[in-house]
């Protein structure tokens, strides 16, 4: 069994000391328990798993100070506000260590880490994204505006790094807000392209510095293929992809459906989805920038054959469920990273829908998190 050197202190992976096959059993039995708890009559398909290690395609590290030395790492398990200096991250990438070492070396003794309580300091976060199938890396340094980055030195040192993958994009993000979150207030491209391109099955997806992209590229390849397989498209279906993000599921289905509409609230994500459709030469898809609730309140969706739902962790509001149940489509695929809200919503759908199956996908090994897909068919 492999153990990360930071396991005892890191707030990230909580299950590393449990053998992976047992983690999978635990997650499966958690879903079984929820089926019983919510009194659903549904087939539970076996859990899917892929890579146990190095599966994440994005991490956000935070700068801080330890004994007056600059550190960059993650938050501690117990003292959550405290950081530790990260040397390796076994769920992310072997590239993390050389990148973090270089960044600390270049920035130490020159800049102060940001300190929330005084709102003073410069260095806030380091965001690293890497594609798993095309081997590209994007690095974004997030700072306040309280100092001036020596851009030339930063770029020169990082670009010269010898890594297993290629650094194709280097950003400087400026953000003066008090919030601890990574906020892309001002984006400056320092070097390379403003995006990296991931390949999921045979589709290309551009990932910009602030794009939402599912964090497990291996997992989504499998999940999207499964949705495509279960949908058994004939070329006649009209598909509605709610909470479509950068268009991933919709683009997969568009290749065999008549037409797909994707609904997403954030303008820049919709623009990213349109770029992805063009990049893949897919024309039978259209993206609508709207709140799902407003969209459902205004549009008649009774001619839709398949609805795909992939909401944020909070699930669906009562109003949204009411709209969906008022104009029920024959089939629904509901995918979620929060089993509790998924089951709550499924229970509400079960008055008009047969919940055919639930299939867990372990997108997050060594953590308690789990993605689940549910397939619903309208009752006659
Ligand atoms: C879990 S992500 C799913 C993205 C996409 N389906 C995928 O697989 O990459 C949820 C998406 O819903 C969007 N979203 C959140 N609230 C929304 C709302 N009220 N209306 C429309 N989209 C929303 C978010 O911006 C995000 O892109």
PDB file of C-alpha atoms and ligand atoms in Angstrom, residues 212-214 220 224 241-249 263-266 269 290-293 310-313 320 337, ligand 1:
ATOM      1  CA  UNK A 212     -14.898  24.562 -14.604  1.00  0.00           C
ATOM      2  CA  UNK A 213     -13.714  21.116 -15.676  1.00  0.00           C
ATOM      3  CA  UNK A 214     -14.455  17.863 -13.842  1.00  0.00           C
ATOM      4  CA  UNK A 220     -15.419  11.428 -16.929  1.00  0.00           C
ATOM      5  CA  UNK A 224     -19.710  10.053 -20.515  1.00  0.00           C
ATOM      6  CA  UNK A 241     -28.287  19.139 -20.884  1.00  0.00           C
ATOM      7  CA  UNK A 242     -29.025  21.105 -17.699  1.00  0.00           C
ATOM      8  CA  UNK A 243     -26.034  22.603 -15.804  1.00  0.00           C
ATOM      9  CA  UNK A 244     -23.985  21.810 -18.911  1.00  0.00           C
ATOM     10  CA  UNK A 245     -20.731  23.538 -17.883  1.00  0.00           C
ATOM     11  CA  UNK A 246     -18.268  23.548 -20.790  1.00  0.00           C
ATOM     12  CA  UNK A 247     -20.640  21.287 -22.720  1.00  0.00           C
ATOM     13  CA  UNK A 248     -18.940  17.948 -22.118  1.00  0.00           C
ATOM     14  CA  UNK A 249     -21.910  15.564 -21.750  1.00  0.00           C
ATOM     15  CA  UNK A 263     -28.114  25.399 -20.185  1.00  0.00           C
ATOM     16  CA  UNK A 264     -25.411  27.053 -18.071  1.00  0.00           C
ATOM     17  CA  UNK A 265     -25.544  30.136 -15.841  1.00  0.00           C
ATOM     18  CA  UNK A 266     -22.041  31.561 -16.310  1.00  0.00           C
ATOM     19  CA  UNK A 269     -18.414  28.953 -19.292  1.00  0.00           C
ATOM     20  CA  UNK A 290     -29.461  31.094 -18.186  1.00  0.00           C
ATOM     21  CA  UNK A 291     -30.336  30.077 -14.684  1.00  0.00           C
ATOM     22  CA  UNK A 292     -31.928  26.613 -15.002  1.00  0.00           C
ATOM     23  CA  UNK A 293     -34.910  27.761 -12.946  1.00  0.00           C
ATOM     24  CA  UNK A 310     -25.506  17.414 -13.515  1.00  0.00           C
ATOM     25  CA  UNK A 311     -26.084  20.084 -10.855  1.00  0.00           C
ATOM     26  CA  UNK A 312     -23.743  21.514  -8.216  1.00  0.00           C
ATOM     27  CA  UNK A 313     -23.538  19.676  -4.855  1.00  0.00           C
ATOM     28  CA  UNK A 320     -36.908  23.138 -10.491  1.00  0.00           C
ATOM     29  CA  UNK A 337     -21.106  14.238  -6.772  1.00  0.00           C
TER      30      UNK A 337
HETATM   31  C1  LIG B   1     -21.245  20.038 -11.574  1.00  0.00           C
HETATM   32  S1  LIG B   1     -20.983  21.256 -12.783  1.00  0.00           S
HETATM   33  C2  LIG B   1     -21.402  20.322 -14.199  1.00  0.00           C
HETATM   34  C3  LIG B   1     -20.715  20.700 -15.465  1.00  0.00           C
HETATM   35  C4  LIG B   1     -20.844  19.761 -16.650  1.00  0.00           C
HETATM   36  N1  LIG B   1     -22.078  19.043 -16.692  1.00  0.00           N
HETATM   37  C5  LIG B   1     -19.654  18.851 -16.746  1.00  0.00           C
HETATM   38  O1  LIG B   1     -19.813  17.635 -16.679  1.00  0.00           O
HETATM   39  O2  LIG B   1     -18.540  19.348 -16.919  1.00  0.00           O
HETATM   40  C6  LIG B   1     -22.335  22.324 -12.535  1.00  0.00           C
HETATM   41  C7  LIG B   1     -22.414  23.486 -13.518  1.00  0.00           C
HETATM   42  O3  LIG B   1     -23.677  24.140 -13.290  1.00  0.00           O
HETATM   43  C8  LIG B   1     -23.512  25.541 -13.380  1.00  0.00           C
HETATM   44  N2  LIG B   1     -24.621  26.129 -12.586  1.00  0.00           N
HETATM   45  C9  LIG B   1     -24.683  26.295 -11.236  1.00  0.00           C
HETATM   46  N3  LIG B   1     -25.867  26.813 -10.884  1.00  0.00           N
HETATM   47  C10 LIG B   1     -26.586  26.973 -12.019  1.00  0.00           C
HETATM   48  C11 LIG B   1     -27.905  27.451 -12.297  1.00  0.00           C
HETATM   49  N4  LIG B   1     -28.711  27.865 -11.322  1.00  0.00           N
HETATM   50  N5  LIG B   1     -28.327  27.473 -13.577  1.00  0.00           N
HETATM   51  C12 LIG B   1     -27.510  27.049 -14.583  1.00  0.00           C
HETATM   52  N6  LIG B   1     -26.250  26.574 -14.375  1.00  0.00           N
HETATM   53  C13 LIG B   1     -25.790  26.532 -13.116  1.00  0.00           C
HETATM   54  C14 LIG B   1     -22.123  25.780 -12.833  1.00  0.00           C
HETATM   55  O4  LIG B   1     -21.608  27.007 -13.316  1.00  0.00           O
HETATM   56  C15 LIG B   1     -21.359  24.548 -13.356  1.00  0.00           C
HETATM   57  O5  LIG B   1     -20.760  24.804 -14.607  1.00  0.00           O
END
